N, CA, C and O atoms as a DFTB+ gen file, in Angstrom:
664 C
 N C O
     1  1     -15.793      18.185       8.720
     2  2     -16.099      17.048       7.886
     3  2     -15.558      17.315       6.495
     4  3     -15.863      18.348       5.899
     5  1     -14.775      16.413       5.980
     6  2     -14.300      16.510       4.611
     7  2     -15.308      15.816       3.725
     8  3     -16.007      14.903       4.166
     9  1     -15.386      16.237       2.493
    10  2     -16.406      15.659       1.639
    11  2     -15.806      15.098       0.364
    12  3     -14.707      15.461      -0.054
    13  1     -16.551      14.223      -0.219
    14  2     -16.127      13.571      -1.450
    15  2     -17.283      13.665      -2.433
    16  3     -18.399      13.246      -2.128
    17  1     -17.022      14.203      -3.586
    18  2     -18.026      14.255      -4.624
    19  2     -17.423      13.596      -5.852
    20  3     -16.382      14.025      -6.351
    21  1     -18.065      12.577      -6.324
    22  2     -17.612      11.933      -7.551
    23  2     -18.736      12.067      -8.559
    24  3     -19.869      11.660      -8.302
    25  1     -18.417      12.635      -9.695
    26  2     -19.421      12.889     -10.697
    27  2     -18.995      12.175     -11.972
    28  3     -18.077      12.611     -12.666
    29  1     -19.657      11.100     -12.265
    30  2     -19.416      10.377     -13.502
    31  2     -20.687      10.452     -14.322
    32  3     -21.771      10.151     -13.822
    33  1     -20.567      10.838     -15.531
    34  2     -21.753      11.001     -16.348
    35  2     -21.426      10.614     -17.777
    36  3     -20.402      11.026     -18.321
    37  1     -22.274       9.844     -18.366
    38  2     -22.112       9.490     -19.773
    39  2     -23.011      10.405     -20.587
    40  3     -24.235      10.336     -20.478
    41  1     -22.421      11.243     -21.385
    42  2     -23.158      12.192     -22.190
    43  2     -22.951      11.885     -23.666
    44  3     -22.481      12.735     -24.422
    45  1     -23.291      10.708     -24.063
    46  2     -23.075      10.353     -25.456
    47  2     -24.241      10.847     -26.296
    48  3     -25.397      10.824     -25.873
    49  1     -23.908      11.285     -27.476
    50  2     -24.916      11.704     -28.435
    51  2     -24.638      10.980     -29.732
    52  3     -23.675      10.221     -29.846
    53  1     -25.474      11.219     -30.687
    54  2     -25.263      10.595     -31.991
    55  2     -24.046      11.167     -32.695
    56  3     -23.528      10.556     -33.630
    57  1     -23.575      12.349     -32.253
    58  2     -22.464      13.006     -32.927
    59  2     -21.145      12.269     -32.744
    60  3     -20.474      11.952     -33.726
    61  1     -20.762      11.990     -31.488
    62  2     -19.470      11.329     -31.288
    63  2     -19.400      10.711     -29.907
    64  3     -20.164      11.065     -29.009
    65  1     -18.478       9.790     -29.753
    66  2     -18.219       9.155     -28.469
    67  2     -17.340      10.031     -27.580
    68  3     -17.188       9.729     -26.397
    69  1     -16.760      11.098     -28.110
    70  2     -15.832      11.918     -27.347
    71  2     -16.525      12.789     -26.304
    72  3     -15.846      13.511     -25.573
    73  1     -17.824      12.748     -26.210
    74  2     -18.553      13.570     -25.254
    75  2     -18.847      12.828     -23.959
    76  3     -19.759      13.213     -23.227
    77  1     -18.101      11.781     -23.662
    78  2     -18.257      11.059     -22.410
    79  2     -17.497      11.806     -21.325
    80  3     -16.359      12.224     -21.539
    81  1     -18.125      11.977     -20.152
    82  2     -17.498      12.740     -19.078
    83  2     -17.071      11.811     -17.944
    84  3     -17.825      10.923     -17.545
    85  1     -15.873      12.014     -17.433
    86  2     -15.331      11.299     -16.282
    87  2     -14.645      12.348     -15.426
    88  3     -13.527      12.766     -15.726
    89  1     -15.312      12.776     -14.358
    90  2     -14.757      13.836     -13.519
    91  2     -14.990      13.503     -12.056
    92  3     -16.098      13.149     -11.651
    93  1     -13.925      13.621     -11.271
    94  2     -13.999      13.395      -9.830
    95  2     -13.535      14.664      -9.133
    96  3     -12.518      15.249      -9.506
    97  1     -14.285      15.089      -8.118
    98  2     -13.920      16.242      -7.308
    99  2     -13.884      15.752      -5.867
   100  3     -14.900      15.317      -5.325
   101  1     -12.709      15.825      -5.250
   102  2     -12.507      15.266      -3.914
   103  2     -11.861      16.294      -3.001
   104  3     -11.100      17.148      -3.456
   105  1     -12.168      16.209      -1.710
   106  2     -11.463      17.009      -0.719
   107  2     -11.184      16.123       0.482
   108  3     -12.085      15.479       1.020
   109  1      -9.924      16.099       0.893
   110  2      -9.544      15.291       2.034
   111  2      -8.144      15.645       2.488
   112  3      -7.570      16.648       2.065
   113  1      -7.602      14.803       3.358
   114  2      -6.254      15.018       3.888
   115  2      -5.309      13.915       3.424
   116  3      -5.702      12.754       3.318
   117  1      -4.058      14.289       3.149
   118  2      -3.055      13.313       2.743
   119  2      -2.715      12.397       3.910
   120  3      -2.533      12.859       5.036
   121  1      -2.629      11.100       3.640
   122  2      -2.285      10.130       4.678
   123  2      -0.775      10.004       4.854
   124  3      -0.311       9.467       5.859
   125  1      -0.010      10.495       3.885
   126  2       1.451      10.445       3.927
   127  2       1.976      11.493       2.957
   128  3       1.211      12.028       2.154
   129  1       3.253      11.792       3.020
   130  2       3.857      12.702       2.052
   131  2       3.758      12.091       0.659
   132  3       3.835      10.871       0.517
   133  1       3.589      12.921      -0.377
   134  2       3.552      12.384      -1.740
   135  2       4.848      11.662      -2.083
   136  3       5.932      12.083      -1.678
   137  1       4.726      10.577      -2.832
   138  2       5.892       9.819      -3.303
   139  2       6.195      10.276      -4.719
   140  3       5.393      10.069      -5.630
   141  1       7.356      10.900      -4.903
   142  2       7.751      11.446      -6.200
   143  2       8.656      10.471      -6.927
   144  3       9.611       9.952      -6.349
   145  1       8.356      10.218      -8.202
   146  2       9.182       9.375      -9.076
   147  2       9.247      10.033     -10.444
   148  3       8.546      11.010     -10.708
   149  1      10.086       9.496     -11.305
   150  2      10.094       9.902     -12.708
   151  2      10.015       8.644     -13.558
   152  3      10.521       7.587     -13.182
   153  1       9.380       8.778     -14.697
   154  2       9.275       7.644     -15.609
   155  2      10.593       7.487     -16.363
   156  3      11.511       8.292     -16.203
   157  1      10.676       6.452     -17.179
   158  2      11.877       6.230     -17.998
   159  2      12.115       7.400     -18.944
   160  3      13.252       7.656     -19.340
   161  1      11.047       8.113     -19.311
   162  2      11.157       9.281     -20.191
   163  2      11.314      10.582     -19.413
   164  3      11.136      11.666     -19.968
   165  1      11.652      10.473     -18.114
   166  2      11.886      11.629     -17.242
   167  2      10.637      12.489     -17.023
   168  3      10.748      13.705     -16.870
   169  1       9.457      11.873     -17.008
   170  2       8.216      12.583     -16.708
   171  2       7.952      12.445     -15.206
   172  3       7.888      11.326     -14.697
   173  1       7.796      13.568     -14.484
   174  2       7.536      13.501     -13.042
   175  2       6.174      12.880     -12.729
   176  3       5.191      13.123     -13.428
   177  1       6.135      12.085     -11.679
   178  2       4.930      11.386     -11.241
   179  2       4.914      11.392      -9.721
   180  3       5.889      10.988      -9.087
   181  1       3.812      11.848      -9.134
   182  2       3.662      11.825      -7.680
   183  2       2.401      11.038      -7.347
   184  3       1.375      11.172      -8.015
   185  1       2.490      10.223      -6.313
   186  2       1.307       9.480      -5.861
   187  2       1.141       9.684      -4.364
   188  3       2.117       9.781      -3.620
   189  1      -0.112       9.746      -3.941
   190  2      -0.441       9.882      -2.533
   191  2      -1.857       9.373      -2.325
   192  3      -2.591       9.129      -3.282
   193  1      -2.228       9.216      -1.067
   194  2      -3.559       8.739      -0.726
   195  2      -4.291       9.836       0.019
   196  3      -3.737      10.484       0.908
   197  1      -5.551      10.036      -0.358
   198  2      -6.396      11.038       0.270
   199  2      -7.390      10.347       1.187
   200  3      -8.120       9.460       0.745
   201  1      -7.432      10.737       2.462
   202  2      -8.415      10.220       3.421
   203  2      -9.614      11.154       3.405
   204  3      -9.483      12.359       3.619
   205  1     -10.780      10.583       3.150
   206  2     -12.001      11.376       3.028
   207  2     -13.055      10.789       3.953
   208  3     -13.465       9.639       3.795
   209  1     -13.493      11.599       4.930
   210  2     -14.527      11.141       5.851
   211  2     -15.853      10.992       5.107
   212  3     -16.198      11.806       4.251
   213  1     -16.577       9.949       5.448
   214  2     -17.919       9.781       4.894
   215  2     -18.858      10.777       5.566
   216  3     -18.579      11.247       6.669
   217  1     -19.947      11.094       4.919
   218  2     -20.868      12.106       5.420
   219  2     -21.746      11.604       6.558
   220  3     -22.389      12.404       7.238
   221  1     -21.782      10.319       6.771
   222  2     -22.672       9.754       7.780
   223  2     -21.863       8.945       8.784
   224  3     -20.713       8.584       8.536
   225  1     -22.486       8.672       9.917
   226  2     -21.848       7.857      10.947
   227  2     -22.392       6.437      10.850
   228  3     -23.521       6.224      10.407
   229  1     -21.577       5.463      11.270
   230  2     -22.017       4.067      11.246
   231  2     -22.925       3.789      12.445
   232  3     -23.235       4.706      13.206
   233  1     -23.352       2.548      12.621
   234  2     -24.293       2.177      13.678
   235  2     -23.744       2.484      15.074
   236  3     -24.525       2.740      15.990
   237  1     -22.435       2.466      15.255
   238  2     -21.850       2.761      16.563
   239  2     -21.549       4.250      16.745
   240  3     -20.944       4.641      17.743
   241  1     -21.965       5.080      15.791
   242  2     -21.801       6.524      15.918
   243  2     -20.453       7.060      15.483
   244  3     -20.140       8.221      15.743
   245  1     -19.646       6.236      14.823
   246  2     -18.320       6.669      14.377
   247  2     -18.338       6.978      12.888
   248  3     -19.075       6.369      12.111
   249  1     -17.511       7.936      12.517
   250  2     -17.353       8.244      11.091
   251  2     -16.325       7.299      10.492
   252  3     -15.294       7.012      11.101
   253  1     -16.616       6.827       9.307
   254  2     -15.654       6.018       8.581
   255  2     -15.033       6.875       7.492
   256  3     -15.594       7.898       7.100
   257  1     -13.886       6.460       7.010
   258  2     -13.187       7.204       5.971
   259  2     -12.908       6.293       4.788
   260  3     -12.747       5.082       4.935
   261  1     -12.855       6.901       3.621
   262  2     -12.412       6.209       2.415
   263  2     -11.013       6.705       2.107
   264  3     -10.690       7.869       2.346
   265  1     -10.187       5.822       1.577
   266  2      -8.803       6.151       1.248
   267  2      -8.644       6.008      -0.259
   268  3      -8.628       4.900      -0.795
   269  1      -8.527       7.150      -0.932
   270  2      -8.538       7.209      -2.392
   271  2      -7.120       7.455      -2.895
   272  3      -6.501       8.457      -2.536
   273  1      -6.591       6.534      -3.738
   274  2      -5.259       6.773      -4.319
   275  2      -5.320       7.853      -5.404
   276  3      -6.205       7.842      -6.260
   277  1      -4.368       8.779      -5.351
   278  2      -4.287       9.895      -6.298
   279  2      -2.944       9.812      -7.021
   280  3      -1.916       9.519      -6.411
   281  1      -2.967      10.071      -8.325
   282  2      -1.743      10.124      -9.125
   283  2      -1.714      11.480      -9.829
   284  3      -2.695      11.877     -10.457
   285  1      -0.596      12.183      -9.724
   286  2      -0.417      13.475     -10.385
   287  2       0.794      13.387     -11.302
   288  3       1.802      12.770     -10.958
   289  1       0.688      14.008     -12.466
   290  2       1.755      13.975     -13.461
   291  2       2.299      15.387     -13.702
   292  3       1.616      16.380     -13.448
   293  1       3.511      15.457     -14.186
   294  2       4.193      16.657     -14.644
   295  2       4.156      17.785     -13.604
   296  3       4.601      17.584     -12.474
   297  1       3.628      18.978     -13.965
   298  2       3.650      20.119     -13.052
   299  2       2.834      19.849     -11.795
   300  3       3.203      20.298     -10.710
   301  1       1.729      19.117     -11.929
   302  2       0.923      18.795     -10.749
   303  2       1.720      17.902      -9.796
   304  3       1.613      18.041      -8.578
   305  1       2.509      16.995     -10.345
   306  2       3.353      16.120      -9.521
   307  2       4.406      16.935      -8.781
   308  3       4.634      16.722      -7.590
   309  1       5.039      17.855      -9.471
   310  2       6.052      18.687      -8.839
   311  2       5.434      19.559      -7.749
   312  3       6.023      19.736      -6.682
   313  1       4.249      20.102      -8.016
   314  2       3.531      20.900      -7.020
   315  2       3.238      20.056      -5.783
   316  3       3.492      20.490      -4.659
   317  1       2.703      18.849      -5.987
   318  2       2.339      17.974      -4.865
   319  2       3.553      17.626      -4.017
   320  3       3.497      17.703      -2.789
   321  1       4.645      17.245      -4.662
   322  2       5.822      16.832      -3.892
   323  2       6.467      18.005      -3.168
   324  3       7.120      17.822      -2.141
   325  1       6.288      19.192      -3.694
   326  2       6.936      20.361      -3.111
   327  2       6.127      21.001      -1.983
   328  3       6.698      21.452      -0.990
   329  1       4.800      21.043      -2.130
   330  2       3.985      21.822      -1.209
   331  2       3.025      21.010      -0.349
   332  3       2.537      21.525       0.657
   333  1       2.738      19.766      -0.705
   334  2       1.789      18.975       0.073
   335  2       2.529      18.015       0.987
   336  3       3.570      17.468       0.624
   337  1       1.982      17.819       2.172
   338  2       2.612      16.963       3.175
   339  2       1.541      16.160       3.884
   340  3       0.350      16.443       3.756
   341  1       1.965      15.167       4.626
   342  2       1.034      14.361       5.411
   343  2       0.163      15.290       6.251
   344  3       0.675      16.162       6.953
   345  1      -1.160      15.100       6.177
   346  2      -2.094      15.920       6.932
   347  2      -2.610      17.130       6.187
   348  3      -3.588      17.738       6.623
   349  1      -1.984      17.508       5.067
   350  2      -2.455      18.661       4.295
   351  2      -3.857      18.391       3.771
   352  3      -4.155      17.301       3.281
   353  1      -4.714      19.404       3.884
   354  2      -6.048      19.279       3.298
   355  2      -5.968      19.843       1.889
   356  3      -5.476      20.953       1.685
   357  1      -6.451      19.080       0.922
   358  2      -6.323      19.450      -0.484
   359  2      -7.604      19.083      -1.225
   360  3      -8.272      18.101      -0.903
   361  1      -7.926      19.897      -2.223
   362  2      -9.023      19.587      -3.139
   363  2      -8.390      19.082      -4.435
   364  3      -7.435      19.668      -4.944
   365  1      -8.935      17.992      -4.955
   366  2      -8.411      17.368      -6.169
   367  2      -9.523      17.314      -7.206
   368  3     -10.637      16.879      -6.914
   369  1      -9.214      17.757      -8.410
   370  2     -10.128      17.610      -9.540
   371  2      -9.406      16.740     -10.551
   372  3      -8.276      17.036     -10.939
   373  1     -10.051      15.677     -10.972
   374  2      -9.397      14.772     -11.917
   375  2     -10.371      13.779     -12.511
   376  3     -11.581      14.004     -12.523
   377  1      -9.833      12.684     -13.000
   378  2     -10.661      11.643     -13.610
   379  2     -10.310      10.291     -12.986
   380  3      -9.190      10.067     -12.526
   381  1     -11.290       9.413     -12.985
   382  2     -11.102       8.078     -12.422
   383  2     -10.525       7.179     -13.500
   384  3     -10.988       7.168     -14.641
   385  1      -9.501       6.425     -13.112
   386  2      -8.821       5.530     -14.052
   387  2      -8.671       4.156     -13.410
   388  3      -8.352       4.045     -12.226
   389  1      -8.899       3.124     -14.189
   390  2      -8.703       1.750     -13.737
   391  2      -7.504       1.198     -14.499
   392  3      -7.453       1.272     -15.727
   393  1      -6.530       0.640     -13.756
   394  2      -5.345       0.038     -14.380
   395  2      -5.302      -1.448     -14.069
   396  3      -5.669      -1.876     -12.975
   397  1      -4.854      -2.224     -15.033
   398  2      -4.641      -3.666     -14.877
   399  2      -3.169      -3.962     -15.114
   400  3      -2.539      -3.364     -15.985
   401  1      -2.628      -4.886     -14.335
   402  2      -1.254      -5.334     -14.560
   403  2      -1.080      -6.710     -13.956
   404  3      -1.945      -7.217     -13.241
   405  1       0.052      -7.294     -14.261
   406  2       0.389      -8.605     -13.727
   407  2       1.546      -8.447     -12.751
   408  3       2.574      -7.868     -13.103
   409  1       1.392      -8.960     -11.517
   410  2       2.450      -8.819     -10.521
   411  2       3.559      -9.848     -10.766
   412  3       3.490     -10.632     -11.712
   413  1       4.573      -9.837      -9.911
   414  2       5.735     -10.709     -10.070
   415  2       5.375     -12.188     -10.012
   416  3       6.079     -13.024     -10.579
   417  1       4.275     -12.513      -9.323
   418  2       3.849     -13.910      -9.214
   419  2       2.912     -14.329     -10.342
   420  3       2.427     -15.461     -10.354
   421  1       2.652     -13.436     -11.285
   422  2       1.779     -13.751     -12.406
   423  2       0.303     -13.543     -12.123
   424  3      -0.542     -13.917     -12.937
   425  1      -0.022     -12.944     -10.970
   426  2      -1.419     -12.678     -10.632
   427  2      -1.884     -11.390     -11.290
   428  3      -1.150     -10.402     -11.327
   429  1      -3.112     -11.404     -11.811
   430  2      -3.676     -10.210     -12.419
   431  2      -4.133      -9.269     -11.308
   432  3      -4.876      -9.672     -10.413
   433  1      -3.692      -8.024     -11.368
   434  2      -4.022      -7.016     -10.367
   435  2      -4.799      -5.883     -11.034
   436  3      -4.571      -5.559     -12.199
   437  1      -5.715      -5.292     -10.281
   438  2      -6.519      -4.168     -10.762
   439  2      -6.509      -3.097      -9.690
   440  3      -6.638      -3.405      -8.505
   441  1      -6.360      -1.845     -10.088
   442  2      -6.455      -0.735      -9.147
   443  2      -7.274       0.386      -9.772
   444  3      -7.251       0.593     -10.985
   445  1      -7.986       1.090      -8.933
   446  2      -8.738       2.268      -9.354
   447  2      -8.136       3.463      -8.648
   448  3      -7.932       3.431      -7.434
   449  1      -7.847       4.522      -9.396
   450  2      -7.210       5.701      -8.836
   451  2      -7.750       6.944      -9.526
   452  3      -8.374       6.862     -10.584
   453  1      -7.506       8.080      -8.922
   454  2      -7.885       9.357      -9.521
   455  2      -6.626       9.996     -10.080
   456  3      -5.638      10.170      -9.367
   457  1      -6.665      10.343     -11.351
   458  2      -5.563      11.056     -11.990
   459  2      -5.868      12.549     -11.851
   460  3      -6.842      13.041     -12.420
   461  1      -5.037      13.263     -11.098
   462  2      -5.290      14.662     -10.765
   463  2      -5.003      15.583     -11.950
   464  3      -3.905      15.576     -12.507
   465  1      -5.996      16.365     -12.318
   466  2      -5.810      17.432     -13.298
   467  2      -5.518      18.753     -12.599
   468  3      -4.780      19.592     -13.114
   469  1      -6.120      18.927     -11.395
   470  2      -5.947      20.144     -10.617
   471  2      -5.776      19.777      -9.151
   472  3      -6.434      18.866      -8.650
   473  1      -4.888      20.489      -8.469
   474  2      -4.700      20.358      -7.023
   475  2      -4.839      21.749      -6.426
   476  3      -4.242      22.706      -6.917
   477  1      -5.644      21.859      -5.347
   478  2      -5.881      23.157      -4.715
   479  2      -5.707      23.027      -3.216
   480  3      -6.159      22.049      -2.621
   481  1      -5.050      24.013      -2.591
   482  2      -4.958      24.054      -1.141
   483  2      -6.364      24.185      -0.574
   484  3      -7.172      24.950      -1.102
   485  1      -6.667      23.456       0.484
   486  2      -7.959      23.582       1.153
   487  2      -7.779      23.914       2.628
   488  3      -8.767      24.045       3.351
   489  1      -6.533      24.054       3.090
   490  2      -6.248      24.469       4.459
   491  2      -6.272      25.980       4.530
   492  3      -6.159      26.663       3.512
   493  1      -6.420      26.497       5.733
   494  2      -6.234      27.930       5.949
   495  2      -4.760      28.246       5.773
   496  3      -3.907      27.362       5.850
   497  1      -4.476      29.502       5.538
   498  2      -3.084      29.931       5.387
   499  2      -2.315      29.608       6.654
   500  3      -2.769      29.950       7.746
   501  1      -1.151      28.952       6.541
   502  2      -0.350      28.647       7.737
   503  2       0.122      29.927       8.417
   504  3       0.424      30.914       7.747
   505  1       0.184      29.909       9.741
   506  2       0.697      31.078      10.452
   507  2       2.181      31.209      10.164
   508  3       2.897      30.210      10.100
   509  1       2.640      32.428       9.993
   510  2       4.054      32.654       9.729
   511  2       4.409      32.552       8.263
   512  3       5.590      32.560       7.918
   513  1       3.415      32.454       7.385
   514  2       3.707      32.423       5.959
   515  2       3.655      31.037       5.380
   516  3       3.230      30.083       6.031
   517  1       4.084      30.942       4.172
   518  2       3.995      29.703       3.425
   519  2       5.278      28.910       3.553
   520  3       6.361      29.490       3.466
   521  1       5.198      27.616       3.756
   522  2       6.363      26.769       3.980
   523  2       6.609      25.895       2.766
   524  3       5.688      25.249       2.265
   525  1       7.824      25.871       2.297
   526  2       8.200      25.013       1.177
   527  2       8.245      23.562       1.571
   528  3       8.241      22.683       0.709
   529  1       8.288      23.290       2.877
   530  2       8.317      21.905       3.309
   531  2       9.715      21.402       3.540
   532  3      10.677      22.168       3.478
   533  1       9.836      20.115       3.807
   534  2      11.114      19.552       4.195
   535  2      12.096      19.369       3.058
   536  3      13.238      18.973       3.290
   537  1      11.675      19.650       1.828
   538  2      12.555      19.367       0.691
   539  2      13.766      20.293       0.646
   540  3      14.795      19.932       0.074
   541  1      13.657      21.494       1.247
   542  2      14.785      22.408       1.266
   543  2      15.057      23.046      -0.087
   544  3      16.136      23.601      -0.298
   545  1      14.099      22.979      -1.009
   546  2      14.306      23.569      -2.321
   547  2      14.266      25.087      -2.202
   548  3      13.763      25.623      -1.214
   549  1      14.794      25.778      -3.205
   550  2      14.814      27.236      -3.147
   551  2      13.386      27.762      -3.104
   552  3      12.465      27.143      -3.638
   553  1      13.218      28.902      -2.467
   554  2      11.894      29.435      -2.220
   555  2      11.475      30.369      -3.338
   556  3      11.787      31.560      -3.310
   557  1      10.763      29.827      -4.328
   558  2      10.271      30.635      -5.425
   559  2       9.033      31.411      -5.025
   560  3       8.661      32.361      -5.713
   561  1       8.390      31.038      -3.942
   562  2       7.162      31.698      -3.513
   563  2       7.409      32.578      -2.297
   564  3       6.517      32.738      -1.464
   565  1       8.592      33.149      -2.177
   566  2       8.913      33.991      -1.042
   567  2       7.968      35.180      -0.945
   568  3       7.690      35.659       0.154
   569  1       7.473      35.660      -2.080
   570  2       6.556      36.793      -2.061
   571  2       5.246      36.426      -1.406
   572  3       4.549      37.320      -0.927
   573  1       4.867      35.142      -1.357
   574  2       3.634      34.743      -0.700
   575  2       3.678      35.054       0.787
   576  3       2.637      35.297       1.397
   577  1       4.862      35.050       1.378
   578  2       4.998      35.345       2.796
   579  2       4.764      36.824       3.079
   580  3       4.417      37.196       4.200
   581  1       4.953      37.671       2.065
   582  2       4.953      39.102       2.294
   583  2       3.636      39.780       1.973
   584  3       3.412      40.906       2.417
   585  1       2.750      39.133       1.213
   586  2       1.490      39.797       0.901
   587  2       0.317      38.880       1.202
   588  3       0.485      37.673       1.378
   589  1      -0.854      39.457       1.258
   590  2      -2.046      38.686       1.599
   591  2      -2.755      38.137       0.382
   592  3      -3.706      37.369       0.532
   593  1      -2.337      38.496      -0.805
   594  2      -2.985      38.020      -2.023
   595  2      -2.360      36.699      -2.447
   596  3      -1.754      36.606      -3.515
   597  1      -2.510      35.676      -1.606
   598  2      -1.826      34.411      -1.836
   599  2      -2.743      33.276      -2.235
   600  3      -2.284      32.139      -2.348
   601  1      -4.019      33.538      -2.451
   602  2      -4.914      32.494      -2.914
   603  2      -5.581      31.699      -1.813
   604  3      -6.406      30.834      -2.108
   605  1      -5.253      31.959      -0.539
   606  2      -5.887      31.249       0.560
   607  2      -7.137      31.996       0.988
   608  3      -7.167      33.227       0.981
   609  1      -8.163      31.253       1.357
   610  2      -9.368      31.850       1.899
   611  2      -9.171      32.099       3.387
   612  3      -8.723      31.200       4.097
   613  1      -9.491      33.290       3.879
   614  2      -9.414      33.496       5.316
   615  2     -10.566      32.753       5.989
   616  3     -11.610      32.530       5.375
   617  1     -10.378      32.383       7.214
   618  2     -11.469      31.744       7.928
   619  2     -10.995      30.629       8.815
   620  3      -9.805      30.316       8.864
   621  1     -11.949      30.018       9.529
   622  2     -11.596      28.967      10.479
   623  2     -11.089      27.722       9.773
   624  3     -11.411      27.470       8.613
   625  1     -10.281      26.942      10.503
   626  2      -9.709      25.720       9.936
   627  2     -10.434      24.496      10.500
   628  3      -9.799      23.514      10.883
   629  1     -11.752      24.562      10.547
   630  2     -12.466      23.350      10.942
   631  2     -13.076      22.734       9.695
   632  3     -13.173      23.387       8.656
   633  1     -13.477      21.504       9.797
   634  2     -13.921      20.769       8.625
   635  2     -15.352      21.077       8.209
   636  3     -15.820      20.558       7.196
   637  1     -16.063      21.917       8.974
   638  2     -17.444      22.211       8.633
   639  2     -17.602      23.572       7.987
   640  3     -18.653      23.848       7.408
   641  1     -16.605      24.427       8.062
   642  2     -16.705      25.777       7.527
   643  2     -16.595      25.759       6.007
   644  3     -15.823      24.991       5.432
   645  1     -17.381      26.619       5.374
   646  2     -17.313      26.782       3.934
   647  2     -16.539      28.061       3.616
   648  3     -16.633      29.035       4.363
   649  1     -15.774      28.075       2.516
   650  2     -14.982      29.271       2.198
   651  2     -15.795      30.344       1.497
   652  3     -15.215      31.267       0.925
   653  1     -17.109      30.255       1.522
   654  2     -17.961      31.219       0.859
   655  2     -19.306      31.255       1.579
   656  3     -19.655      30.327       2.309
   657  1     -20.048      32.323       1.369
   658  2     -21.369      32.454       1.964
   659  2     -22.420      31.915       1.022
   660  3     -22.356      32.151      -0.185
   661  1     -23.380      31.198       1.554
   662  2     -24.484      30.677       0.737
   663  2     -25.668      31.593       0.792
   664  3     -26.691      31.318       0.166
């Protein structure tokens, strides 16, 4: 079971408005490969959708999923496009953002998305080492294939296992 935790908290004090907190922590699987683009100012931008199973089953006994749009900028975008693929399990830490725009027909559109501040692998280490993916880019992480200190937690790859003991 993948989980979704969204923590929004308003912590305003008399001191300043800058103490408002907007933080989302999500874990799920990518529904497709990240879409990489660059802005007019050459800033990398990657977008993808995270499928997150709900913690409960519906009346017919089936689990439903939420599909959360994620946007990553700069180094996080490059990381996502290089190492994440459809089906990858990933943990995302970021903030919730609402955008408004007008489409080509003049209709007002609104979207809510999570802007990723941090992306973390949540899958077990792949057998045979770490794969750069289909991009064919040079392998800067070749040393990850050769040692065990690669940041992955050992353990089963089922959705109920925790990477730590309680």
